[in-house]
XYZ file of C-alpha atoms in Angstrom:
479
model
C -7.728 3.946 26.888
C -11.156 2.458 26.675
C -11.575 -1.372 27.390
C -11.302 -3.420 24.425
C -9.827 -6.714 22.639
C -8.800 -7.209 19.569
C -7.459 -10.290 17.239
C -3.658 -11.048 16.035
C -3.538 -12.366 12.789
C -1.291 -11.033 9.585
C -2.359 -10.371 6.025
C -0.854 -13.440 4.812
C -2.915 -15.848 6.944
C -6.468 -14.333 5.475
C -8.443 -17.050 3.110
C -7.932 -16.849 -0.734
C -7.415 -18.330 -3.739
C -4.000 -16.754 -4.802
C -1.319 -18.120 -2.405
C -1.189 -15.877 0.097
C -3.650 -14.036 2.454
C -4.082 -10.006 0.669
C -5.568 -6.982 0.756
C -8.884 -8.154 -1.194
C -12.814 -8.842 -0.346
C -11.095 -11.464 2.128
C -9.632 -9.234 4.636
C -13.117 -7.096 4.254
C -14.748 -9.906 5.505
C -12.321 -10.889 7.913
C -13.553 -7.323 9.476
C -17.254 -7.986 9.633
C -15.580 -10.917 10.994
C -14.318 -8.827 14.225
C -17.281 -6.139 14.581
C -20.193 -8.695 14.608
C -17.607 -10.622 17.496
C -17.344 -7.323 19.481
C -13.481 -6.691 18.565
C -12.241 -3.153 18.475
C -8.679 -4.334 16.931
C -7.054 -6.403 14.453
C -3.165 -6.176 14.708
C -1.084 -7.607 12.075
C 2.844 -8.271 11.803
C 5.418 -6.196 9.421
C 3.811 -4.956 6.038
C 7.698 -5.483 4.912
C 9.323 -7.491 2.608
C 10.209 -11.154 3.849
C 14.029 -12.314 3.979
C 14.781 -15.913 2.424
C 12.842 -18.024 5.298
C 10.449 -15.693 4.616
C 10.608 -13.660 7.792
C 8.637 -9.942 7.914
C 10.964 -8.913 10.732
C 14.132 -8.785 8.151
C 13.412 -6.801 5.289
C 15.066 -4.917 2.074
C 13.235 -1.910 3.180
C 11.683 -1.034 6.645
C 9.259 1.048 4.502
C 8.688 -0.886 1.513
C 5.893 -2.983 0.677
C 5.242 -6.887 0.537
C 4.230 -7.028 -3.196
C 1.947 -10.269 -2.259
C -0.494 -8.297 -0.799
C -1.672 -6.827 -3.788
C -5.135 -8.503 -4.336
C -5.220 -9.686 -7.989
C -8.735 -9.772 -8.307
C -8.724 -5.568 -7.854
C -5.820 -5.403 -10.323
C -8.209 -7.428 -12.760
C -11.079 -5.567 -12.050
C -8.859 -1.860 -13.052
C -7.724 -4.068 -16.300
C -4.050 -4.471 -15.304
C -4.063 -8.219 -15.255
C -6.239 -10.427 -17.671
C -8.215 -13.660 -16.679
C -5.255 -15.785 -17.991
C -3.100 -14.032 -15.355
C -5.442 -14.305 -12.744
C -6.526 -17.700 -13.311
C -3.130 -18.994 -13.485
C -2.265 -17.235 -10.223
C -4.751 -19.652 -8.105
C -3.330 -21.497 -5.373
C -2.124 -25.371 -6.307
C -0.755 -27.186 -2.835
C -2.236 -27.949 0.174
C -3.546 -24.239 1.819
C -0.129 -22.738 3.230
C 1.413 -19.793 1.723
C 2.933 -20.884 -1.652
C 6.308 -18.518 -0.820
C 8.358 -20.895 -3.824
C 5.985 -20.011 -5.893
C 5.334 -16.411 -5.279
C 9.328 -15.865 -5.584
C 8.904 -17.121 -9.156
C 6.006 -16.071 -10.285
C 4.100 -12.742 -8.874
C 6.776 -9.872 -9.830
C 6.428 -11.156 -13.415
C 2.972 -10.714 -12.881
C 3.120 -6.884 -11.261
C 5.509 -6.262 -13.807
C 2.996 -7.171 -16.688
C 0.775 -4.933 -14.262
C 2.611 -2.134 -14.459
C 2.955 -1.933 -18.379
C -0.835 -1.505 -18.671
C -0.838 1.540 -16.201
C -2.828 4.726 -17.832
C -0.986 8.206 -18.234
C -3.432 9.657 -16.098
C -2.553 6.794 -13.113
C 1.141 7.239 -13.717
C 0.925 11.182 -12.840
C -0.758 9.695 -9.890
C 2.036 7.356 -8.909
C 4.422 10.042 -9.509
C 2.154 12.473 -7.017
C 2.291 9.663 -4.473
C 6.559 9.106 -4.610
C 6.881 12.852 -4.025
C 5.029 12.567 -1.180
C 7.105 9.477 0.372
C 9.875 9.941 -0.773
C 11.488 6.588 1.056
C 9.294 4.198 -1.077
C 10.302 6.420 -3.977
C 13.959 5.437 -2.544
C 13.180 1.631 -1.770
C 11.780 1.391 -5.044
C 15.059 2.652 -6.621
C 17.064 0.137 -4.009
C 15.290 -2.782 -5.464
C 15.202 -1.802 -9.375
C 19.366 -1.388 -8.646
C 19.541 -4.317 -6.714
C 18.339 -6.800 -10.025
C 20.182 -5.228 -12.204
C 23.135 -5.826 -10.304
C 22.572 -9.479 -10.039
C 20.677 -9.150 -6.802
C 23.791 -8.837 -5.026
C 23.892 -7.260 -1.891
C 24.106 -3.059 -2.400
C 28.079 -2.887 -1.183
C 28.613 -5.489 -3.807
C 27.258 -3.297 -6.550
C 28.539 -2.168 -9.546
C 25.764 -1.023 -11.946
C 24.653 2.712 -10.691
C 21.417 2.868 -13.150
C 18.595 0.647 -12.566
C 16.267 -0.366 -15.586
C 13.466 1.872 -16.320
C 10.812 -0.638 -16.686
C 11.808 -2.607 -13.588
C 12.116 0.706 -11.485
C 8.364 1.715 -12.303
C 6.900 -1.690 -11.446
C 8.599 -1.506 -7.814
C 7.043 2.199 -7.702
C 3.742 0.652 -9.141
C 3.708 -1.930 -6.308
C 4.242 0.679 -3.818
C 1.196 2.370 -4.932
C -0.897 0.004 -5.104
C 0.105 -1.792 -1.992
C -1.045 1.774 -0.210
C -3.862 2.407 -1.886
C -5.691 -1.044 -1.765
C -4.718 -1.385 1.940
C -5.716 3.002 2.578
C -9.630 1.164 1.644
C -8.943 -1.915 3.777
C -7.870 0.586 6.962
C -10.935 2.699 5.940
C -13.514 0.560 5.674
C -12.463 -0.794 8.583
C -12.444 2.069 10.574
C -15.987 2.921 9.839
C -16.536 -0.809 11.401
C -14.958 0.731 14.316
C -11.816 -1.673 13.850
C -8.473 -0.320 14.701
C -5.724 -1.509 13.157
C -2.459 -2.465 14.973
C 1.249 -2.957 13.019
C 4.530 -3.589 13.848
C 7.669 -1.986 13.559
C 10.680 -4.370 14.280
C 13.770 -2.612 16.239
C 15.873 -3.259 13.386
C 16.741 -3.862 9.794
C 18.830 -6.172 7.733
C 22.465 -4.797 6.245
C 21.172 -5.753 2.672
C 18.192 -3.022 3.114
C 17.588 0.292 1.364
C 17.854 2.238 4.931
C 21.404 1.292 5.350
C 22.271 1.651 1.816
C 20.678 5.513 2.212
C 22.154 6.458 5.429
C 25.121 4.079 5.999
C 26.252 7.309 8.952
C 23.383 6.306 10.790
C 24.875 2.797 11.286
C 27.781 0.829 13.340
C 29.814 0.080 9.902
C 33.399 -0.413 9.437
C 35.317 0.715 5.666
C 34.056 -1.971 4.112
C 30.430 -1.103 4.801
C 30.418 -4.050 6.808
C 28.787 -4.375 10.552
C 31.192 -3.964 13.590
C 28.706 -5.622 15.711
C 25.610 -7.142 14.932
C 22.018 -7.898 16.954
C 20.405 -10.107 19.241
C 19.737 -11.269 22.663
C 21.179 -13.245 25.587
C 20.234 -16.746 26.329
C 16.745 -16.758 27.095
C 13.339 -18.294 27.352
C 13.520 -19.352 23.685
C 16.990 -19.982 23.351
C 19.988 -21.720 25.465
C 22.701 -19.938 23.456
C 20.460 -17.120 22.603
C 19.552 -15.450 19.478
C 22.175 -14.263 16.276
C 19.756 -12.237 14.435
C 22.776 -10.849 12.767
C 21.617 -6.780 12.050
C 23.853 -3.841 12.242
C 23.613 -1.975 15.234
C 22.448 1.585 14.992
C 24.792 4.696 15.652
C 22.937 5.845 18.395
C 25.092 9.424 18.653
C 25.173 10.129 14.896
C 21.507 9.681 14.793
C 21.198 11.897 18.137
C 22.511 14.673 15.817
C 18.825 15.386 13.657
C 16.732 14.680 16.384
C 16.217 10.790 15.585
C 14.690 11.924 12.245
C 14.600 8.464 10.623
C 12.762 7.082 13.782
C 10.355 9.708 14.035
C 9.900 8.825 9.633
C 9.400 5.522 10.318
C 7.074 5.633 12.700
C 5.327 8.991 11.358
C 5.171 6.448 7.823
C 3.596 3.438 10.353
C 1.152 5.761 11.730
C -0.322 6.451 8.386
C -1.154 2.994 7.674
C -2.290 2.158 11.216
C -3.898 3.931 13.992
C -1.364 1.911 16.435
C 2.046 0.222 16.488
C 3.756 -2.216 18.351
C 7.279 -1.421 18.478
C 9.238 -5.028 18.711
C 12.020 -5.379 21.392
C 11.794 -2.341 23.374
C 14.117 -2.816 25.549
C 16.758 -2.125 22.821
C 16.101 1.230 23.264
C 17.634 1.147 27.070
C 20.313 -1.317 26.323
C 21.183 -3.374 23.769
C 23.006 -6.817 22.984
C 26.206 -5.936 21.048
C 27.481 -9.006 19.605
C 31.224 -9.078 17.874
C 30.363 -9.644 13.976
C 32.488 -12.898 13.752
C 30.973 -14.440 16.524
C 29.487 -17.933 16.095
C 26.912 -17.192 19.284
C 25.226 -14.959 20.670
C 26.465 -15.593 24.311
C 29.593 -13.544 23.019
C 27.600 -9.958 23.639
C 27.051 -7.868 26.125
C 24.994 -5.345 27.039
C 25.603 -1.161 25.985
C 23.690 1.413 26.684
C 20.847 2.682 24.096
C 19.294 6.021 23.347
C 17.092 6.082 26.322
C 14.586 8.816 26.771
C 15.938 11.270 24.478
C 14.494 8.644 21.940
C 11.660 8.031 23.342
C 10.744 12.058 23.303
C 11.120 12.201 20.200
C 8.420 8.741 19.222
C 6.406 10.683 21.487
C 6.019 13.562 19.993
C 5.835 11.823 16.398
C 2.644 9.299 17.619
C 0.794 12.093 19.567
C -2.121 10.290 20.808
C -1.576 7.721 18.758
C -1.095 3.833 20.033
C 2.224 3.047 20.621
C 2.622 -0.505 22.312
C 6.088 -1.394 23.807
C 7.208 -5.166 23.551
C 8.505 -5.271 27.079
C 9.384 -8.823 26.992
C 12.327 -10.731 27.611
C 15.503 -9.815 29.829
C 13.563 -7.049 31.576
C 15.960 -5.030 34.173
C 14.798 -2.099 36.632
C 16.154 0.432 34.184
C 13.760 -1.064 31.358
C 10.763 -0.493 33.863
C 11.567 2.493 34.328
C 12.094 3.856 31.099
C 8.818 2.052 29.986
C 7.107 3.919 32.816
C 8.317 6.939 31.553
C 7.115 6.314 28.165
C 3.787 5.985 29.208
C 3.577 3.573 26.429
C 1.278 -0.050 27.160
C 3.344 -3.359 27.615
C 2.977 -6.331 26.603
C 1.737 -9.563 29.337
C 1.443 -13.048 27.809
C -0.452 -15.676 29.479
C 1.957 -18.360 28.512
C 4.775 -16.957 30.637
C 2.203 -16.048 33.595
C 3.253 -19.744 35.282
C 7.106 -19.526 35.309
C 7.757 -17.535 38.151
C 5.768 -16.944 41.349
C 2.355 -15.459 42.158
C 3.781 -11.986 41.839
C 4.295 -12.533 37.677
C 3.117 -9.624 36.019
C 1.946 -12.340 33.010
C -0.740 -13.459 35.653
C -4.084 -12.073 34.743
C -4.733 -10.889 38.903
C -1.622 -8.693 38.563
C -2.334 -6.995 35.103
C -1.755 -3.119 35.556
C -4.648 -1.260 33.431
C -2.205 0.135 30.883
C -1.182 -3.029 29.329
C -2.029 -5.389 26.288
C -2.393 -8.695 27.532
C -2.176 -11.885 24.941
C -2.600 -15.770 25.260
C 0.752 -15.341 23.369
C 2.078 -13.690 20.286
C 3.023 -15.464 17.450
C 6.537 -16.396 18.326
C 4.992 -18.396 21.073
C 2.971 -22.131 20.767
C -0.638 -22.052 19.732
C -2.700 -21.814 23.464
C -3.921 -25.453 22.779
C -0.340 -26.586 21.983
C 1.130 -24.570 24.984
C -1.735 -26.882 27.400
C -0.470 -30.249 26.064
C 3.032 -29.347 26.526
C 3.080 -28.604 30.389
C 3.057 -31.069 32.885
C -0.758 -32.452 33.729
C -0.340 -30.878 37.253
C 0.566 -27.427 35.612
C -2.412 -27.446 33.252
C -4.460 -28.839 36.252
C -3.287 -25.550 38.493
C -3.848 -23.001 34.685
C -7.157 -24.044 34.641
C -8.147 -24.229 38.183
C -7.421 -20.413 38.037
C -8.902 -19.569 35.570
C -12.201 -21.314 36.954
C -12.416 -24.768 34.897
C -11.576 -28.015 36.980
C -12.558 -30.159 33.580
C -9.646 -32.303 32.017
C -10.794 -31.187 28.341
C -8.438 -28.779 26.845
C -9.727 -26.921 24.504
C -12.506 -25.883 27.484
C -10.139 -24.956 29.477
C -8.321 -22.217 26.284
C -11.762 -20.964 26.160
C -12.001 -20.252 30.208
C -8.469 -18.814 30.092
C -9.469 -16.114 27.126
C -12.868 -15.799 29.102
C -10.832 -15.275 32.119
C -8.489 -12.493 30.711
C -10.813 -10.697 29.333
C -12.166 -10.060 32.668
C -8.885 -8.884 33.667
C -7.987 -5.250 34.538
C -5.834 -5.208 31.545
C -7.267 -2.076 28.690
C -6.686 -4.138 25.963
C -6.918 -8.200 25.253
C -6.047 -9.596 21.706
C -5.710 -13.370 20.714
C -4.301 -14.866 17.945
C -6.717 -16.293 15.967
C -5.829 -20.061 16.164
C -6.355 -19.140 19.742
C -9.509 -18.192 19.113
C -9.798 -20.933 17.185
C -8.476 -23.124 19.517
C -5.789 -25.078 17.139
C -2.831 -27.022 18.129
C 0.871 -26.699 17.218
C 0.605 -27.277 13.236
C -0.623 -23.715 13.134
C 1.513 -21.877 14.859
C 3.471 -19.176 12.948
C 6.642 -19.032 14.331
C 9.275 -20.746 16.129
C 12.142 -18.868 17.241
C 15.916 -19.764 15.594
C 13.894 -22.714 13.586
C 15.024 -21.712 9.794
C 12.269 -23.712 8.190
C 8.282 -24.045 8.419
C 7.457 -20.745 9.399
C 5.091 -17.742 8.747
C 3.342 -20.363 6.348
C -0.506 -20.627 8.077
C -3.790 -19.566 6.428
C -6.635 -19.896 7.461
C -9.779 -20.757 5.042
C -13.385 -19.097 5.162
C -14.987 -22.306 6.513
C -13.243 -22.179 9.749
C -13.695 -18.364 10.580
C -17.223 -19.243 9.466
C -17.208 -22.005 12.638
C -16.267 -19.681 15.329
C -18.980 -18.725 17.578
C -19.491 -14.887 16.653
C -22.235 -14.740 19.190
C -19.834 -16.182 22.029
C -17.311 -13.741 21.455
C -19.589 -10.485 21.563
C -21.444 -11.817 25.064
C -18.162 -12.125 26.182
C -17.171 -8.970 24.722
C -20.729 -7.357 26.264
C -19.675 -8.918 29.790
C -16.091 -7.884 30.606
C -17.616 -4.225 29.323
C -14.801 -4.603 26.454
C -17.818 -3.174 23.784
C-alpha cells in the first residue's frame, strides 16, 4: 500500500436540503474537495438501515440499503416524484439529521416514486434482484415485517407480503445501488477510493437471522442463548451489552463461511475497501447470557480464527480490508492480525494512555496500519484536548512540536505529525479537519440519544483550506 491519507465522514453528514445527506450533487462536491486537498480515501460508516437509536451498527439487514440516502433531486429528474413532493421534503428544523421526520415521511414518498417506475425500469430492477439475491431477500423481509404490523419476525403470522410494499423495497435497493455506484465511479475517476464499514454482528430482528437461523446461537423459540458485547473498557466501566445474537461458528464452518464471504463480497462491490468492526471477535468473542443485565456477566469464547480469515482473504483478493483491532487486544488477537496481513488501526486519542511504547504514538506506528485522530466513537480532537489536564495537553502538543496554548493550532500540529508518521494511511474525521468541538461528536458509546445527527454545511466545507491540506499531503509524500 502506498502512503495515502483520507477523511472519515458518513453520507448522513453531507450537506443538502432534504433532512439527511444523500447520493446527490453534494456527494460529488465532497469528492472534489477530497481530490483538491490531496486525499485519496473517503471512509464512511455502515450503509444499512439504522435502528431505533439511529445507529447504523444494528440493522434489519446487513446487506440492505438505507433508503434515506437515496437522492430526491435525482428521482425528480427521472420523473418519479413531482415538484410539490420535492419541496415538501426540504429540511425544516435546525441543521441536523431529521430522523423522526424521515421515519414518518420518507418511505411514503419512496413508495409513491416506485409506483411511477416504467415497465422498462421494472425489467432492470428484476434483473438486478436476480443478480443480488440477498437484496431481494431483504426486500421480502421488510415487506413481510410491515405486513405483520412491524413485529419482529419470530412473532409473525402473515406469510405473504403486500405486493406494492414489496416492490417499494425492491425499488429502494435498486435505486440506492444505482445512485451509489455512480458516486463510486465519479470518485474513482477523481482518484478517490471508498472505504465502507462492516459491523461484526447483526440484529436479532433482521433478515440475516430470519433467513439463516441455523447460523446463530438460538434456542428452540428462536431467542438468543447468549448475546454480544464487550467487557469493561475505556468507554464503559460496566462494559457494553450490545444484545446481538452470536454466531454459530461451527455451523458456519460447514459451508466454508459462505454467508460471511457473500457479505464481504457485496461490500467490496460497493467500496474499494472495508473496515471490519470488532476484529478481535474473530479470535475470541465476549459471550453474555441472554438474561444478563450487564456485560460484566460475560466470558471469552474462542472464535473461528484463521479458518475464517483465510476465507475473507480469498474473497477480498488484493482489495483493502481494515481490521478494527481496538479494545482488549491479547497476544492471540495480535497473532491473528499478523497472520491476516490486514492493516490494524491506531488512534491518536489513545496514544497517551499508556507508556512511550504505546502503539498509538505516531513514532511507533507500523507501516501496515491505518492511523486516525479518532473514530466515530471518540470525542472530536478539539474536545479531547479540552478534556485532558493542562499538563497532559502541554505534553501532547509538545510531542507534536507545538509549544503554544491555542488548541486549534495544537490540533493542526497533531494532524501534521500523523501525516509525517510511518503509517501507510492516515485518516481524519471531518470534524477534526474543521477543528470542531464536542457538539459535533458523531457517537457516544452507551448513550442512547443524541448520536448520529451531525451534519455539515457547504459553507463549513468551503471554509477548509484545500491548499493547506494539499501542501501537507505533498510534504509528507502522501500524493
